[in-house]
């Protein structure tokens, strides 16, 4: 297990290094002179030169890359051109909200997707299976931005069940101020026992989280189903049936655990994917996350910010994968033996 | 003295993904039929679109935002174009993008994958690590970054999605090719003295293709969604090209007032992606058997 | 026929990744059949792959050449050398459906060998394919079939025909019949025996079926946990084993109408890491077996790696082996 | 305990409820509010907050078309228009607690002039400022100008406490501090948050808080128009800056919502690159001008704008009737043919930049690309954030500049001069003259405008007409596409709202009454 | 224990297994032999009511329960408690994510045995197949094939099964390990009267341990009878072919005199 882990860790580090290089390359491709953008339209030549020096644009490319890597490692992710704040601070500011949204979405997706997958596998070929397959495939096929508009129109402004937009009711800041630890509103409200804000945050979370959850719930259900069907056709499932266990027991108490492995890998994948999918949804729901920051960065050709967002999500992907490897080790003893 | 053939041939992988159609389930058939209809609609768009010019550069601002009616089944958009015609023409763009992305990334991915899988050793390690790096960028993210660098256009969409798409096929092909490479017939070919590149092309490649073909059909929906998302963000197709994502983006603020402008292109994306997904899933299930 | 050739392993150690699965094995294949037996996973296939030049030894060498001194290390062969080697040594693998490209017709599969080695094409090639198929007892009509359209026995015959197409001098047969039904097995073995005789081929026959080696091989090697533990004339080996593993193997094989096989000892143990790898299973193990790995030594016409080989031999002279 | 508390530091204790007097006015902008907090250089969207935090000497009244008292209670000028004396309101305090007197006002304006960014050019005529006494401020001008109008400008006209800090004032401002005298002061500012900014009442405001006023203003950034509309409909917000015409139509029939539509001083310009790229050829510029479907555009934007006649919107001196352009595709085709392009000729490739997220501009892009497509002209239109679009336009590398630049223009104070001096007067480096027009004769005529306006109105009128003919017809440097109508929607409970087009998008919240 | 009459398993119109008559009584060891695909496994699974995707007709009685007529609940209670299954590939037949003890505990609980009694039964059963109880704390990948097979038998014992249905229980094992598993089965048969119905294609093995033999070919029974009858007086041509194909070994010295090198195997040459 330890060796396996160190090897995976080594690979992860390599991938992150590659991600950094690739990000750097893309950044250099972006048209427009970041120094001009930063120094402002009326900058004097001297100010411009200073900006150029600050961005290290005078060095050769390898030197720039080296400095870039060094700065990243030192926690300096550059200064955003459009917010004029350090990119790292911007990301710290925006990321928790995105994490909150995607975290909630993934929880929904898992809580919904896995049981649906189990149900479909249980009734393979019958009506419940067919309807679950069709609906999960619809969930996977629906464009999120469109779903966001539809749900918002129907459930927020139409039926009025949920708030239209926002992260929580900011009027509550005055009546029950929130102490911030993690910057994730719902979590902070929960750990400080701030019920009004927690309720408000959860109510605001429902719709956007549902929208983002659609895709992962669909793929998780599909994968769970396929994996379970495969697992339940294995020899051990036959033995379990021969021991007198019913079909449902075989699926849920025996086959599910070994079947979860591919589902877990999938969750790591859809995690990063959902963050980016969230970019499309955050605008509709006014969610103050990475999505808006990324959109603004892209529309203002803000290279340091684009690089920062790209890097953050890519690193998250790598981390999520590592985490899944660990969980898989816990769930499946064969992994530990590797 | 001959040994008689066994009563039934063992279930081995057949030649192409298409052959799998014979055995896929009804749901997948629905997908195949839907997809065929969409392809047909795309091909025949100039003939079946009620206002073919509206699929291109015609505008009729005075007829803007007419609700669905006999004359305009799907209503008209902000500049008075027939939404049905644009949806039909949009199928061309979307399918063009899907096919181009899948072909480009499929070819690149499969070639690299076969090399990695068959060569093994450090060649495989290098290719797989590079692949991992690209995989770490969710398709939309890298496409976003790239689409900023390149001018927004259909070509940009194709290039930027393909850049993020190939690693999947490399990964898949590499693992299949690696396992194919350990199979007896590859060893046998090596023992016959067949040169390595010939083995890779003649034996490993054809035997590694089926899962990739299935994955390709499964991914058609993903490409269409990503392309739509890029266009939706203003980084993809642009006027006067008919593109579903672009149509949704432009009509977005009309969702509550003139629903048809957004709803029909959105449904078109949904149905097409659904068709791809259903078909691909059916093929995959068939392959797993 | 030209001068006889030998193919041999010299102190070969083989590994997958960092784990060695074959340790320091020496054996050679020449005229007549050579048997290689041993339990599943003991490294037989791995060794065969090394002998075929498909796997590079981690240490030691695979040597090949005319009988005598001027054999060459495979690692040092140039292109021409490889071509000659490939023309001389051909494999037949365990599973015919594995050994044939599922997408190729029989004609294409056999034809590939003909094209590669004899630059045959067109009609000449087709005729040769027909002849080869007849040679292995198949109807020429099968030429247009693909593997999945044939039975296991037919496939195995096609694989043999393909090997013969090269006109090799040595065959490496890795469990050529174990995937087949017993009735088919017998026919394939007959065929191999006949062909080897007709073409004057040397072969290495890998199997875990003692009956088969006994029938087809003059000398045999017994492997356990990646090591050759005993080698010598086959009949000698099977009638009077000198290694406890060979003995256990022989005694555990059920015989038609015979006694139920007797368990020999503690069978669940995995091979030992230190000392004699067999000692955890060995009913005769003594302290020495734990402390020191036995090296192969010559004992009454065979090589055996066991501290207690003499005792095994002695015990085996009487009807029932004593147990501890 | 522990943890940072979100929101303002002086929050009431948990559990206390809001009284009716604590009414909050929630403004929904569609872009981030603040990019620059420095009142000297601020020249962007933050005006919607700034005008409630800072005050200028005068304020323009669109009804009377005159400047009205604000910090200045009265003013006089000499007949030659070159000397202006303002009498300041006494007893006014900055939010810093210091008194606002003539010396402070002089210091503020002088700093703004010195910083010379944003709209600082408005003070271009000023030669000298003197603080005669605590309430008397005298300006000496280099040439005659309507300084009362200048002082009412939306940007660069703020009077602020230049002594607010001993450190770098600009840095201090941009950390989220203010030093204004207006009715509201910064409560909390969190860039990137949904509620980016909240303002709270300034207790010592000279106007007093005796009547009914909103005590807080929250700015809730909502990029999506439909989302904004739904928020308003649900009563969660008070005022939506921008809707599209469809939503506006829906709003005007929704009982819980009020609407207001006002013709603005803001028009949409398409600026053609006269210096580099294919449009260097005047025939091609004219062809593009003729390809634009002006009537179609007006129809498509459905009431959110009216046809433009020349560069100057109605209601301003310089507006010239009879200059409304018409689409002329055959004419465009003929011009293209002449230049070797058009159907059957070479394909002409043009690039265009415009502002992200403006549905009216989207419509224009759709119409123009479609029309040009028929003429074998391929237009690549790229939506960008304003600053990015602007930076590209200003690029020193001419090859990086666009062929067509789309932007709204409105005067910094109610005077047409701004269109000409900023947009069509040659300038180095490039600022807003994004058609890159460089014509000495035009420059000279523009330079004569302020004086003419101050002393010879008919002459000014003629000069404006002549200039517009030159710039639009002869040089084909620009097409004025339409004049915007401000379409606002706000909650029924908001009382007393009047749109003031001289201050685009600004709501003077102090003037409103929170209703039921 | 097992009584089969006129069993036919069909997929479409194809009969993949048909068995006119087959009985297994307590303490008896019955073997099904035949070529690959002849329907051996199918017959075995049909006995437990575990065939999927095929139509099963006829009459099967398992421990007194009519398998084809029983409700799912009845079937589930027969499985495990009266009849147990041992499968071909030892590790694959055990859930990879579960300790052997957990599987045992759950299986016992399924049939109503819990707590101390369950632990005692588990330990007894494990001991009865000559395994250390430590094995209960292992995962399948941590045990050898022979151990896994014996554990499968222990499962049957712990549940009190009277008959074990074994599908090529030793074909994946080394002959030395096979001997071990076979010995355990034989001992349990002798000591406890356990009935065994097993599938094999190793005729030699069958000949040494089976009381009765059923020979199948292409889905049909071609011959059945006592082991002695079938091996000594095969009536069917296919059976004869099977027997002839069994490779012969040089006999052990105790049984025959040493044969000269190279000649030993030729004694049993089949007639072709
Ligand atoms: N490609 C491989 N990578 C890693 N380990 C392998 C590989 N192939 C075989 N092994 C391991 O090497 C050892 C020897 O395997 P090998 O196939 O040579 O055994 P064998 O004697 O041929 O067995 P069998 O009788 O089952 O064919 C086994 O422990 C096996 O698990
Ligand atoms: N679920 C199924 N679907 C289709 N065909 C099946 C199914 N199960 C078994 N068969 C077919 O039924 C026949 C008998 O199969 P069975 O597994 O009983 O044979 P077997 O005698 O056990 O063979 P082996 O010795 O290879 O295990 C075979 O031809 C097999 O292909
Ligand atoms: Mg092997
Ligand atoms: Mg079977």
Short mmCIF file of C-alpha atoms and ligand atoms in Angstrom, two decimals, chain B residues 182, chain C residues 16-17 19 21-22 38-47 49 94 174-175 206-208 223, ligand 1:
data_model
loop_
_atom_site.label_atom_id
_atom_site.label_comp_id
_atom_site.label_asym_id
_atom_site.label_seq_id
_atom_site.Cartn_x
_atom_site.Cartn_y
_atom_site.Cartn_z
CA UNK B 182 0.16 -9.73 -24.41
CA UNK C 16 8.22 -8.94 -14.63
CA UNK C 17 8.92 -5.46 -13.40
CA UNK C 19 9.68 -9.28 -9.20
CA UNK C 21 9.62 -15.16 -11.31
CA UNK C 22 12.25 -17.45 -12.79
CA UNK C 38 5.53 -27.95 -12.85
CA UNK C 39 2.61 -26.44 -11.06
CA UNK C 40 0.63 -23.52 -12.33
CA UNK C 41 2.49 -20.28 -11.95
CA UNK C 42 5.86 -21.87 -11.53
CA UNK C 43 7.28 -19.92 -14.47
CA UNK C 44 7.06 -22.34 -17.34
CA UNK C 45 5.48 -19.94 -19.78
CA UNK C 46 7.83 -17.21 -18.69
CA UNK C 47 10.80 -19.36 -19.43
CA UNK C 49 8.90 -16.68 -23.68
CA UNK C 94 -1.73 -23.02 -25.09
CA UNK C 174 3.48 -24.24 -24.30
CA UNK C 175 0.66 -26.45 -23.03
CA UNK C 206 5.48 -27.51 -21.51
CA UNK C 207 2.62 -29.13 -19.66
CA UNK C 208 1.43 -30.03 -16.23
CA UNK C 223 9.92 -26.59 -12.04
N1 LIG F 1 2.87 -10.36 -17.63
C1 LIG F 1 3.12 -10.68 -16.35
N2 LIG F 1 3.35 -9.69 -15.46
C2 LIG F 1 3.61 -9.96 -14.16
N3 LIG F 1 3.65 -11.20 -13.64
C3 LIG F 1 3.41 -12.23 -14.48
C4 LIG F 1 3.13 -12.02 -15.86
N4 LIG F 1 2.93 -13.21 -16.43
C5 LIG F 1 3.09 -14.13 -15.45
N5 LIG F 1 3.38 -13.56 -14.29
C6 LIG F 1 3.63 -14.23 -13.01
O1 LIG F 1 4.82 -14.96 -13.18
C7 LIG F 1 4.71 -16.23 -12.55
C8 LIG F 1 5.01 -17.33 -13.56
O2 LIG F 1 4.02 -17.29 -14.56
P1 LIG F 1 4.00 -18.29 -15.78
O3 LIG F 1 2.89 -17.87 -16.68
O4 LIG F 1 5.35 -18.35 -16.37
O5 LIG F 1 3.63 -19.65 -15.09
P2 LIG F 1 3.31 -21.06 -15.73
O6 LIG F 1 4.21 -22.00 -15.09
O7 LIG F 1 3.31 -20.96 -17.20
O8 LIG F 1 1.84 -21.29 -15.20
P3 LIG F 1 0.60 -21.99 -15.92
O9 LIG F 1 0.78 -23.44 -15.71
O10 LIG F 1 -0.56 -21.48 -15.12
O11 LIG F 1 0.59 -21.56 -17.33
C9 LIG F 1 3.33 -16.32 -11.98
O12 LIG F 1 3.40 -16.03 -10.61
C10 LIG F 1 2.56 -15.25 -12.69
O13 LIG F 1 1.60 -14.70 -11.83
#
